[in-house]
XYZ file of C-alpha atoms in Angstrom:
313
model
C 0.000 0.000 0.000
C 1.187 3.579 -0.568
C 2.727 5.333 2.375
C 1.654 8.826 3.498
C 3.122 11.622 1.430
C 5.105 13.119 4.315
C 5.593 13.147 8.057
C 3.564 16.271 8.765
C 2.542 19.714 7.667
C 4.181 22.726 9.337
C 2.816 23.475 12.787
C 2.244 26.920 14.203
C 4.934 27.878 16.730
C 2.644 27.245 19.675
C 1.017 24.096 18.288
C 2.457 20.578 18.180
C 2.919 18.636 14.976
C 3.957 15.132 14.009
C 7.607 14.139 14.102
C 8.491 11.167 11.925
C 10.523 8.533 13.795
C 10.719 5.983 10.966
C 8.650 5.421 7.812
C 5.015 5.348 8.891
C 5.746 5.941 12.595
C 5.412 9.414 14.119
C 5.152 11.061 17.509
C 2.780 13.879 18.414
C 4.710 15.694 21.142
C 3.012 18.488 23.094
C 5.404 20.951 24.722
C 5.989 21.654 27.521
C 4.996 18.163 28.576
C 3.561 19.406 31.880
C 0.276 18.531 33.538
C -2.238 17.423 30.839
C 0.205 17.890 27.922
C 0.822 14.293 26.889
C 2.322 12.689 23.807
C 0.590 10.511 21.239
C 1.820 8.196 18.492
C 0.759 7.505 14.918
C 1.499 4.242 13.092
C 0.376 3.910 9.464
C 1.103 1.958 6.302
C -0.863 4.387 4.149
C -3.935 2.161 4.131
C -4.678 1.956 7.853
C -3.663 3.968 10.898
C -3.189 3.105 14.559
C -3.189 5.947 17.078
C -1.539 5.663 20.498
C -3.425 7.908 22.965
C -5.367 11.096 22.278
C -5.360 14.419 24.188
C -6.834 16.232 27.187
C -9.030 18.787 25.434
C -11.386 18.695 22.503
C -9.337 21.376 20.746
C -6.088 19.455 21.087
C -7.690 16.189 20.024
C -9.059 17.881 16.927
C -5.597 19.278 16.218
C -4.190 15.757 16.499
C -6.785 14.475 14.033
C -5.946 17.320 11.668
C -2.218 16.640 11.860
C -2.855 12.985 10.979
C -4.951 13.994 7.958
C -2.372 16.572 6.860
C 0.365 13.933 6.944
C -1.495 11.907 4.301
C -2.421 9.072 6.656
C -6.020 7.832 6.758
C -8.114 8.384 9.850
C -7.271 5.902 12.611
C -9.078 2.585 12.670
C -7.592 1.715 16.045
C -6.822 3.853 19.106
C -4.721 2.341 21.894
C -4.905 3.962 25.326
C -1.755 3.518 27.406
C -3.807 4.183 30.581
C -7.043 5.796 31.708
C -5.982 9.352 32.608
C -7.961 11.996 30.775
C -5.027 13.572 28.971
C -4.543 10.250 27.183
C -8.222 9.330 26.718
C -10.461 12.410 26.551
C -10.127 12.615 22.767
C -11.269 9.021 22.192
C -14.769 10.080 21.178
C -13.431 12.114 18.247
C -12.106 8.911 16.655
C -14.813 6.417 17.694
C -16.909 4.651 16.494
C -14.921 4.593 13.242
C -11.907 3.567 15.331
C -11.924 0.732 17.855
C -10.626 1.880 21.237
C -8.228 -0.675 22.741
C -6.771 -0.818 26.239
C -6.064 -2.971 29.233
C -9.137 -4.235 31.072
C -8.264 -2.070 34.075
C -7.902 0.973 31.810
C -11.560 0.555 30.875
C -12.773 0.008 34.444
C -10.655 2.834 35.860
C -11.814 5.293 33.191
C -15.459 4.465 33.910
C -14.888 4.789 37.654
C -12.977 8.084 37.358
C -15.564 9.809 35.179
C -14.754 13.412 34.238
C -11.582 13.331 36.289
C -9.832 16.341 34.757
C -12.837 18.641 35.144
C -13.007 17.607 38.804
C -9.380 18.616 39.350
C -9.386 21.706 37.107
C -12.995 22.963 36.922
C -12.005 26.294 35.351
C -10.135 24.737 32.410
C -11.898 24.558 29.041
C -11.779 20.890 28.093
C -14.505 21.236 25.478
C -17.303 18.758 24.806
C -15.851 15.557 26.250
C -17.798 12.318 25.854
C -16.087 9.636 27.904
C -15.305 6.734 25.585
C -13.578 3.790 27.281
C -11.865 0.946 25.430
C -14.370 -1.410 23.825
C -11.683 -4.027 23.146
C -9.661 -5.020 26.198
C -6.877 -7.448 27.033
C -5.190 -8.621 30.245
C -1.550 -9.586 29.580
C -0.532 -8.972 25.960
C -2.086 -8.334 22.571
C -0.534 -7.985 19.122
C -1.973 -5.613 16.519
C -0.911 -5.209 12.903
C -1.081 -2.053 10.807
C -0.098 -3.339 7.401
C 3.318 -4.891 7.974
C 3.992 -2.907 11.155
C 3.583 -5.058 14.254
C 2.553 -3.400 17.519
C 2.782 -5.467 20.668
C 0.677 -4.272 23.596
C 2.210 -5.332 26.904
C 0.751 -4.870 30.376
C 3.646 -4.283 32.804
C 1.537 -4.850 35.902
C 0.388 -2.052 38.180
C 2.862 0.799 37.698
C 1.730 4.322 36.772
C -1.855 3.047 37.055
C -3.583 -0.321 37.343
C -4.194 -0.465 33.593
C -0.962 0.554 31.866
C -0.033 -0.513 28.343
C 3.355 -0.411 26.658
C 3.160 -0.201 22.844
C 6.245 -1.872 21.379
C 7.108 -1.849 17.670
C 9.828 -4.525 17.522
C 10.851 -4.093 13.882
C 11.253 -0.332 14.449
C 12.896 -0.669 17.884
C 10.436 2.000 19.036
C 8.385 1.994 22.226
C 5.513 4.210 23.354
C 5.717 4.043 27.136
C 2.734 6.093 28.244
C 3.351 7.628 31.660
C 5.657 4.874 32.810
C 8.276 7.334 31.572
C 8.432 11.116 31.879
C 11.320 12.839 30.092
C 12.232 16.064 31.869
C 9.276 15.720 34.219
C 8.799 14.094 37.615
C 7.265 10.588 37.601
C 3.802 10.336 39.137
C 2.833 7.240 41.130
C -0.305 8.323 42.960
C -2.624 5.836 41.231
C -0.125 3.050 40.722
C 2.822 1.485 42.488
C 6.403 2.402 43.315
C 7.575 -1.217 43.272
C 5.578 -1.827 40.108
C 7.097 1.225 38.425
C 10.578 -0.108 39.118
C 9.588 -3.442 37.573
C 8.145 -1.605 34.573
C 11.467 0.143 33.961
C 13.175 -3.247 33.880
C 10.583 -4.505 31.402
C 11.195 -1.495 29.179
C 14.945 -2.046 29.321
C 14.476 -5.668 28.272
C 12.863 -4.567 24.999
C 16.122 -2.884 23.929
C 14.351 -0.040 22.141
C 16.472 2.610 20.485
C 13.649 5.189 20.297
C 11.556 5.925 23.382
C 8.394 8.025 23.194
C 7.584 8.975 26.788
C 4.127 9.871 28.021
C 5.300 13.458 28.494
C 8.394 15.251 27.223
C 10.639 14.983 24.160
C 11.319 11.768 22.292
C 14.498 10.220 23.637
C 16.540 7.047 23.891
C 16.793 4.312 26.524
C 19.118 6.455 28.644
C 15.963 8.065 30.072
C 15.353 4.843 32.007
C 18.388 5.559 34.184
C 16.988 8.914 35.314
C 13.541 7.486 36.042
C 14.935 4.522 37.964
C 17.281 6.738 39.980
C 14.362 8.995 40.948
C 12.214 6.015 41.944
C 15.054 4.657 44.095
C 15.373 8.088 45.698
C 11.657 8.062 46.573
C 11.938 4.504 47.885
C 14.776 5.384 50.266
C 13.250 8.701 51.342
C 9.956 6.977 52.087
C 11.638 4.221 54.092
C 13.576 6.681 56.288
C 10.769 9.201 56.705
C 8.088 6.626 57.441
C 10.312 5.034 60.105
C 10.871 8.494 61.621
C 7.122 9.101 61.871
C 7.064 11.957 59.376
C 4.007 12.570 57.216
C 4.506 12.502 53.441
C 4.226 16.308 53.373
C 6.763 16.706 56.183
C 9.130 14.338 54.412
C 8.756 16.120 51.095
C 9.125 19.575 52.627
C 12.434 18.678 54.234
C 13.788 16.676 51.293
C 16.841 17.575 49.246
C 15.960 16.662 45.678
C 19.538 17.033 44.486
C 19.732 16.347 40.747
C 15.993 15.668 40.607
C 15.252 19.314 41.419
C 15.758 19.919 37.690
C 12.698 17.810 36.832
C 9.474 19.710 36.210
C 6.495 19.249 38.551
C 8.712 18.496 41.547
C 5.627 18.832 43.779
C 4.745 15.302 42.689
C 7.256 14.106 45.266
C 4.654 14.283 48.023
C 2.145 12.318 45.936
C 4.787 9.687 45.289
C 5.553 9.495 48.998
C 1.863 8.932 49.737
C 1.969 5.929 47.418
C 5.263 4.670 48.844
C 3.933 4.990 52.400
C 0.806 3.052 51.442
C 2.956 0.223 50.108
C 5.112 0.230 53.241
C 1.900 -0.148 55.247
C 0.794 -3.152 53.177
C -1.652 -1.586 50.733
C -2.196 -3.398 47.452
C -0.606 -1.825 44.366
C -3.010 0.710 42.906
C -5.236 0.764 45.989
C -7.227 4.025 45.927
C -5.812 6.980 47.843
C -7.533 10.272 48.650
C -6.710 12.195 45.467
C -8.031 15.544 46.681
C -6.011 15.491 49.911
C -2.884 14.478 47.984
C -3.401 17.355 45.532
C -3.799 19.636 48.553
C -0.421 18.421 49.780
C 1.080 19.123 46.342
C -0.338 22.646 46.531
C 1.236 23.110 49.956
C 4.587 21.806 48.719
C 4.258 24.161 45.742
C 4.185 27.184 48.048
C 0.403 27.375 48.118
C 0.093 27.548 44.336
C -2.283 24.864 42.985
C -0.913 22.644 40.262
C -2.172 23.906 36.911
C -3.412 22.036 33.872
C -1.229 23.206 30.951
C -3.617 22.095 28.205
């Protein structure tokens, strides 16, 4: 089948476009990669298109659809959600029902349970007309999809960023779409997942031996990003162990912490959320067990000098 005519059309300076990674494989990267500014992926052979994740707002999802059309690729027949968070799923309805929405079984159940999660956290943000559209095709361990001759392996790493994460691995292209298992330039976020599980997920990603890594947020990179993420997770693990034993609250521990090299990562206030998750695991909670999201966001606001975390979309 014919391939698309080009990787993308020019994007306005303040609007993301598609970046071709290899023939038929592109990344839709949304600077600055902060809260609600996720990445997406496009895989096409010119006759069919697979989309990895959507976007947080109706406007951004429509821009993503336009960029796909401008690249010469047909509209997606399949959308894979790497997890249930709204920045990765809110645009699903713009592509369904023409496209089948695919995700882990827990991605579907968590999305339905969370409802309009982003509006609840950021009620003043204009998300547009969002119709929640969960995956209609689910899997539990692994699933292989084919877009022409491009193979995409969906792998569930266990509970990590969330209970329903999916890694999208293109073995012939040595390219992996990690979802929010990996942040590049941003602080990992474990509130709805597992610290131990996130460490295991990094090892899984390493085992794939990808040369191109598309993180959930931040610029496309290589496997060296795994070292930074693992080092941060180990830092949280040790800080949680010491602080919990000393009887400090997660906020007290985070307030007194020296982030060292991790101070350069954006959204450093996520440290307190990550400590809440680490404390829960130290106290025997199951991976992904629900925590009080509103109280944790209040702690992030306190750690952020009283400034609430802002949706960047």
